[in-house]
C-alpha positions as MATLAB code, in Angstrom:
seq = 'MGSTNLESNKLEMYEFGPFEEDEGFQIGFLIGQRFSKLIQNRLSTDLILQNQLLPFAQLPNSQTLIHTLSQTNKNKFPNYWNELKGIAQGSCVPFLNILLLNFRKEILPFIPKTEEYPKEEDINDDCSDILVVSNSMAVAVHNEDANVALVGHTYLVKVTFSNGTTFTAYTYAGELPSCAFGFNNHGVAFTLNSVPPCEEEIVGGAIGRNFVSRDLLEATSIEDALARIHSSEASVGHSYNLIDTRTRRILNVETASRNRISVCEIGETPFFHANMYLHLQVKQAQDENSLSRQTRASSLAKESKSDFLALVGDMNNEKYPIYMTGPLLYTLCTAVIDLDEKILTIIEGNPKEKQESYVFSLS';
ca = [
      15.054  -17.053  -20.266;
      16.137  -19.439  -17.528;
      14.673  -20.217  -14.127;
      16.060  -21.378  -10.805;
      13.814  -23.408   -8.505;
      14.842  -22.666   -4.948;
      12.077  -24.582   -3.167;
      10.916  -27.500   -5.278;
       8.402  -28.898   -2.790;
       6.079  -25.933   -3.207;
       4.971  -24.347   -6.464;
       5.415  -26.729   -9.417;
       6.532  -25.592  -12.874;
       5.816  -27.394  -16.145;
       7.658  -26.550  -19.387;
       6.493  -27.851  -22.766;
       6.178  -27.153  -26.504;
       6.485  -26.358  -29.351;
       3.762  -28.204  -31.263;
       3.375  -29.188  -34.893;
      -0.393  -28.639  -35.023;
      -3.500  -27.798  -32.966;
      -1.482  -25.734  -30.480;
      -4.492  -24.518  -28.511;
      -5.900  -27.942  -27.706;
      -2.454  -29.445  -27.071;
      -1.532  -26.707  -24.580;
      -4.735  -27.257  -22.623;
      -4.526  -31.046  -22.820;
      -0.946  -31.220  -21.543;
      -1.674  -28.801  -18.680;
      -4.825  -30.724  -17.795;
      -3.020  -34.056  -17.924;
      -0.021  -32.885  -15.882;
      -2.113  -31.216  -13.171;
      -5.203  -33.453  -13.307;
      -5.220  -34.225   -9.582;
      -4.912  -30.553   -8.628;
      -7.675  -29.600  -11.061;
      -9.998  -32.390   -9.926;
      -9.380  -31.519   -6.283;
     -10.033  -27.851   -6.828;
     -13.278  -28.533   -8.685;
     -14.539  -30.863   -5.959;
     -13.731  -28.440   -3.136;
     -14.591  -25.110   -4.809;
     -17.731  -24.043   -2.946;
     -18.527  -21.270   -5.426;
     -18.547  -23.786   -8.263;
     -20.422  -26.482   -6.376;
     -22.974  -24.326   -4.563;
     -23.590  -21.484   -7.005;
     -22.254  -21.920  -10.536;
     -23.239  -25.557  -11.171;
     -26.767  -25.232   -9.719;
     -27.288  -22.028  -11.729;
     -26.143  -23.785  -14.919;
     -28.977  -26.302  -14.509;
     -31.649  -23.590  -14.503;
     -33.485  -22.878  -17.790;
     -32.922  -19.114  -17.460;
     -29.135  -19.593  -17.325;
     -28.837  -21.118  -20.780;
     -28.968  -17.885  -22.780;
     -26.161  -16.287  -20.739;
     -23.909  -19.353  -20.857;
     -24.530  -19.910  -24.564;
     -23.842  -16.254  -25.434;
     -20.653  -16.194  -23.350;
     -19.505  -19.390  -25.027;
     -20.192  -18.242  -28.575;
     -18.738  -14.756  -28.099;
     -15.465  -16.003  -26.626;
     -15.175  -18.999  -28.953;
     -15.597  -16.752  -31.987;
     -13.031  -14.156  -30.878;
     -10.496  -16.543  -29.349;
     -10.900  -19.993  -30.961;
      -7.424  -21.152  -29.874;
      -8.046  -20.293  -26.234;
     -11.457  -21.957  -26.430;
      -9.660  -25.087  -27.621;
      -7.289  -24.741  -24.663;
     -10.309  -24.969  -22.349;
     -11.482  -28.095  -24.148;
      -7.984  -29.544  -23.815;
      -7.835  -28.772  -20.071;
     -11.139  -30.596  -19.546;
     -10.143  -33.631  -21.612;
      -6.616  -33.817  -20.218;
      -7.801  -33.635  -16.602;
     -10.800  -35.952  -17.189;
     -13.384  -33.500  -15.867;
     -16.643  -32.279  -17.452;
     -16.148  -29.377  -19.850;
     -19.023  -27.500  -18.178;
     -17.053  -27.347  -14.918;
     -14.005  -25.866  -16.645;
     -16.222  -23.435  -18.550;
     -17.964  -22.187  -15.405;
     -14.676  -21.860  -13.535;
     -13.224  -19.638  -16.261;
     -16.391  -17.531  -16.572;
     -17.125  -17.240  -12.853;
     -16.674  -13.440  -12.812;
     -18.975  -13.054  -15.811;
     -21.688  -15.358  -14.386;
     -21.775  -14.707  -10.625;
     -23.372  -11.234  -10.910;
     -26.362  -12.833  -12.669;
     -26.990  -15.529  -10.061;
     -29.943  -14.594   -7.824;
     -28.783  -13.766   -4.314;
     -30.069  -15.902   -1.444;
     -29.759  -15.770    2.325;
     -27.105  -18.486    2.117;
     -25.105  -16.662   -0.605;
     -26.062  -12.994   -0.227;
     -23.028  -11.183   -1.614;
     -20.761  -11.959   -4.515;
     -18.186   -9.539   -3.166;
     -17.735  -11.699   -0.060;
     -15.873  -14.225   -2.182;
     -14.001  -11.861   -4.456;
     -10.300  -12.316   -4.951;
      -8.141   -9.367   -3.956;
      -4.651   -8.290   -5.008;
      -2.287   -5.426   -4.186;
       0.346   -3.794   -6.403;
       2.955   -1.139   -5.764;
       4.586    0.309   -8.910;
       7.264    2.887   -9.678;
       9.441    4.023  -12.588;
      12.015    6.557  -11.381;
      15.640    7.379  -12.138;
      16.792    5.074   -9.347;
      14.475    2.088   -9.837;
      11.721    0.596  -11.976;
       9.827   -2.042  -10.031;
       6.429   -3.721   -9.837;
       5.558   -5.720   -6.724;
       2.356   -7.764   -6.717;
       0.581   -9.737   -3.996;
      -1.484  -12.548   -5.524;
      -4.441  -12.789   -3.136;
      -7.318  -15.228   -3.516;
      -9.906  -17.256   -1.671;
      -8.169  -19.553    0.805;
      -9.513  -22.534   -1.175;
      -6.921  -21.711   -3.872;
      -4.013  -22.516   -1.547;
      -2.189  -25.465   -3.104;
      -4.201  -25.217   -6.332;
      -1.827  -23.151   -8.481;
       1.140  -23.910  -10.724;
       3.519  -22.334  -13.209;
       3.536  -23.177  -16.910;
       6.152  -22.230  -19.499;
       4.874  -22.691  -23.048;
       6.947  -22.518  -26.234;
       5.222  -21.947  -29.583;
       6.374  -22.969  -33.040;
       6.774  -19.275  -33.956;
       9.387  -18.819  -31.217;
       7.183  -17.049  -28.671;
       7.417  -18.345  -25.108;
       5.424  -17.334  -22.051;
       5.548  -18.190  -18.372;
       2.367  -17.838  -16.322;
       1.234  -18.329  -12.742;
      -1.954  -20.305  -13.207;
      -4.984  -21.301  -11.129;
      -5.854  -24.993  -11.464;
      -8.361  -25.506  -14.286;
      -8.134  -21.944  -15.607;
      -6.489  -20.412  -18.645;
      -3.028  -18.973  -18.040;
      -3.160  -16.471  -16.412;
      -5.654  -14.672  -14.225;
      -2.746  -13.656  -11.970;
       0.567  -12.650  -13.601;
       2.883  -13.723  -16.376;
       5.557  -12.662  -18.860;
       6.894  -13.565  -22.296;
      10.120  -13.431  -24.312;
       9.055  -10.173  -25.994;
       9.802   -8.274  -22.776;
       6.111   -7.951  -21.847;
       4.837   -8.820  -18.376;
       1.628   -8.089  -16.498;
      -0.081   -8.357  -13.133;
      -3.817   -8.034  -12.507;
      -6.179   -6.491   -9.957;
      -9.885   -7.207   -9.816;
     -12.199   -4.190   -9.504;
     -15.821   -4.139   -8.286;
     -18.160   -2.422  -10.761;
     -21.828   -2.160   -9.830;
     -24.079   -4.724  -11.477;
     -25.517   -2.246  -13.970;
     -21.972   -1.742  -15.297;
     -21.684   -5.419  -16.349;
     -22.593   -6.559  -19.877;
     -23.835  -10.139  -19.988;
     -22.360  -12.492  -22.563;
     -19.354  -10.369  -23.612;
     -15.650  -11.298  -23.495;
     -14.376  -13.023  -20.346;
     -11.472  -11.589  -18.376;
      -9.585  -14.895  -18.417;
      -9.563  -14.761  -22.218;
      -8.224  -11.199  -22.248;
      -5.346  -11.982  -19.882;
      -4.552  -15.194  -21.795;
      -4.247  -13.039  -24.917;
      -1.804  -10.676  -23.178;
       0.681  -13.524  -22.810;
       1.267  -13.360  -26.567;
       1.625   -9.561  -26.818;
       4.774   -8.437  -28.656;
       5.050   -5.022  -26.980;
       3.315   -2.862  -24.403;
       1.494   -1.100  -27.252;
       0.322   -4.462  -28.590;
      -0.854   -5.457  -25.108;
      -2.805   -2.212  -24.815;
      -4.360   -2.768  -28.249;
      -5.457   -6.277  -27.221;
      -7.174   -4.857  -24.136;
      -8.782   -2.082  -26.215;
     -10.302   -4.578  -28.646;
     -11.547   -7.035  -26.039;
     -15.055   -5.637  -25.355;
     -15.063   -7.246  -21.920;
     -18.127   -8.201  -19.906;
     -16.635   -7.140  -16.552;
     -14.022   -4.496  -15.776;
     -10.473   -5.182  -14.661;
      -7.208   -3.449  -13.780;
      -4.088   -4.410  -15.757;
      -0.525   -3.485  -14.845;
       1.381   -3.716  -18.142;
       5.168   -3.907  -17.932;
       7.698   -3.546  -20.752;
      11.239   -4.421  -19.719;
      12.677   -3.316  -23.069;
      11.356    0.249  -22.893;
      11.340    0.512  -19.052;
       7.654    1.393  -18.875;
       4.738    0.442  -16.633;
       1.113    1.294  -17.392;
      -1.881    0.860  -15.121;
      -4.896    0.239  -17.341;
      -8.384    0.297  -15.829;
     -11.196   -1.079  -17.966;
     -14.954   -1.428  -17.829;
     -17.608   -2.891  -20.092;
     -18.645   -1.109  -23.296;
     -14.976   -0.517  -24.176;
     -14.280    2.050  -21.477;
     -10.603    2.363  -20.637;
      -8.240    4.663  -18.749;
      -4.441    4.493  -18.952;
      -2.082    5.825  -16.285;
       1.651    5.935  -17.052;
       3.604    5.076  -13.909;
       6.344    7.566  -13.036;
       8.544    8.535  -10.109;
       5.635    8.756   -7.640;
       4.963    5.239   -6.267;
       1.524    4.018   -7.326;
      -0.430    1.583   -5.133;
      -3.435   -0.251   -6.562;
      -5.731   -2.534   -4.609;
      -9.224   -3.482   -5.829;
     -11.018   -0.219   -6.507;
     -11.016    1.950   -9.618;
      -8.657    4.891   -9.119;
      -8.857    6.858  -12.384;
     -11.606    5.379  -14.603;
     -14.958    6.933  -13.708;
     -17.208    3.922  -13.118;
     -19.946    3.190  -10.611;
     -18.355    0.716   -8.239;
     -19.172   -1.226   -5.108;
     -17.410    0.045   -2.000;
     -14.843   -2.545   -0.922;
     -13.811   -1.908    2.688;
     -10.907   -4.339    2.395;
      -9.499   -2.479   -0.594;
     -10.085    0.966    0.919;
      -8.309   -0.109    4.094;
      -5.276   -1.406    2.190;
      -5.164    1.766    0.071;
      -5.196    3.940    3.198;
      -2.540    1.881    4.955;
      -0.259    1.864    1.902;
      -0.418    5.657    1.676;
       1.178    5.915    5.148;
       4.107    3.537    4.546;
       7.602    4.268    3.224;
       8.183    3.706   -0.504;
      11.792    4.739   -1.071;
      13.344    1.380   -1.997;
      12.558   -2.138   -3.147;
      12.875   -3.260    0.474;
      10.233   -0.674    1.411;
       7.962   -2.103   -1.284;
       8.403   -5.632    0.080;
       7.692   -4.400    3.612;
       4.573   -2.636    2.334;
       3.070   -5.701    0.631;
       4.052   -7.764    3.685;
       2.278   -5.399    6.090;
      -0.149   -7.004    8.559;
      -0.814   -3.953   10.739;
      -4.586   -4.013   10.186;
      -5.838   -7.232   11.755;
      -9.127   -7.276    9.828;
      -7.848   -6.042    6.452;
      -4.080   -6.598    6.231;
      -2.208   -6.009    2.992;
      -0.538   -9.413    3.412;
      -3.367  -11.903    3.987;
      -3.306  -15.192    5.908;
      -7.008  -16.139    6.065;
      -9.548  -17.085    7.187;
     -11.217  -16.120    3.864;
      -8.494  -14.483    1.755;
      -4.889  -15.596    1.465;
      -1.778  -14.180   -0.185;
      -0.684  -17.086   -2.369;
       2.631  -15.506   -3.353;
       4.330  -12.226   -4.206;
       5.797  -11.414   -7.624;
       8.633   -8.865   -7.824;
       9.456   -7.541  -11.294;
      12.651   -5.479  -11.551;
      12.812   -3.787  -14.957;
      16.471   -2.746  -14.545;
      17.773   -6.120  -13.400;
      15.310   -7.767  -15.831;
      14.231  -10.451  -13.397;
      10.919  -11.675  -11.975;
      11.085  -13.202   -8.516;
       8.316  -15.252   -6.896;
       8.240  -15.205   -3.094;
       6.109  -17.677   -1.133;
       5.532  -16.555    2.438;
       5.672  -12.996    3.749;
       7.787  -10.965    1.290;
       9.471   -9.143    4.159;
      11.379  -12.405    4.747;
      12.557  -12.448    1.087;
      12.353  -16.247    0.747;
      12.534  -16.678   -3.020;
      10.911  -19.730   -4.643;
      11.743  -18.877   -8.259;
      13.875  -16.317  -10.055;
      13.246  -15.820  -13.782;
      15.339  -13.894  -16.275;
      13.300  -11.444  -18.353;
      16.062  -10.853  -20.921;
];
């Protein structure tokens, strides 16, 4: 599974492994050490961490939630917990900061709202996906959208394990690989979309979404990936686009707390997913940004891969474009997964321009 770096001054990639022992800690430590400056810079400039998560963590009434989250995730995923410890030690930052960063989605709903920080949804990340599996093409195209503070605070890691498994993941500085997208040498890939359940739909202290997506990187098949999601008992819902290049399948999997799950097999009708539940019946917050993108996507052509790239590069709506350039949200990159050509392409800049930064073989 080779890669070609076409623009080395942008997104950095780090390849390492295998390890003789303590794989979890070593993975985290090496990532933390390699990207220590990026991680330290992100932590110091992340306003959500500095102004909300860290102050909340100092309050007596936060300790039960943080302790329960920690114990639940440590018990289910001890290796990934050790990765977090390794990231903190390798990057020379307090473990609490790394912990809060990785559990931000599971903690923010429980932070009392103030006039200064009234709405969690104002700082939500947003992503857009267009998917199809037809006789003529099988493609997933994903815009990785995030708070503008994440610009310049991401990297790629390729990890090789002693058992022969390798994965490649687009990673946010200081977080587990990957809350964005990734793939492995078993033919499994995924992209992710956040979804906005109402607060009463969230279960405090359950499994964190970053731990679930980290686990998907080691899935051996699309069925195994689905089983890992099923068993996760997540705190907060999510939308997973599971891709199997060996069987030419794509599944959209919407989840919610209390083990609720809905699976949609992608077929010849192009399927666009922004940041609202589409088929799992869950009480959800109304996201005008997502609704606007969904409406716009429904009106655009979807006959070819070029159409898909034009769609995710669309900026027709000035307030809520599909391709985002600030001031709050920003499209960090676009991932194009072609199941027939068995390649994953990362585009930095508007995908309509087709300026490829990396091309990975999925075979």
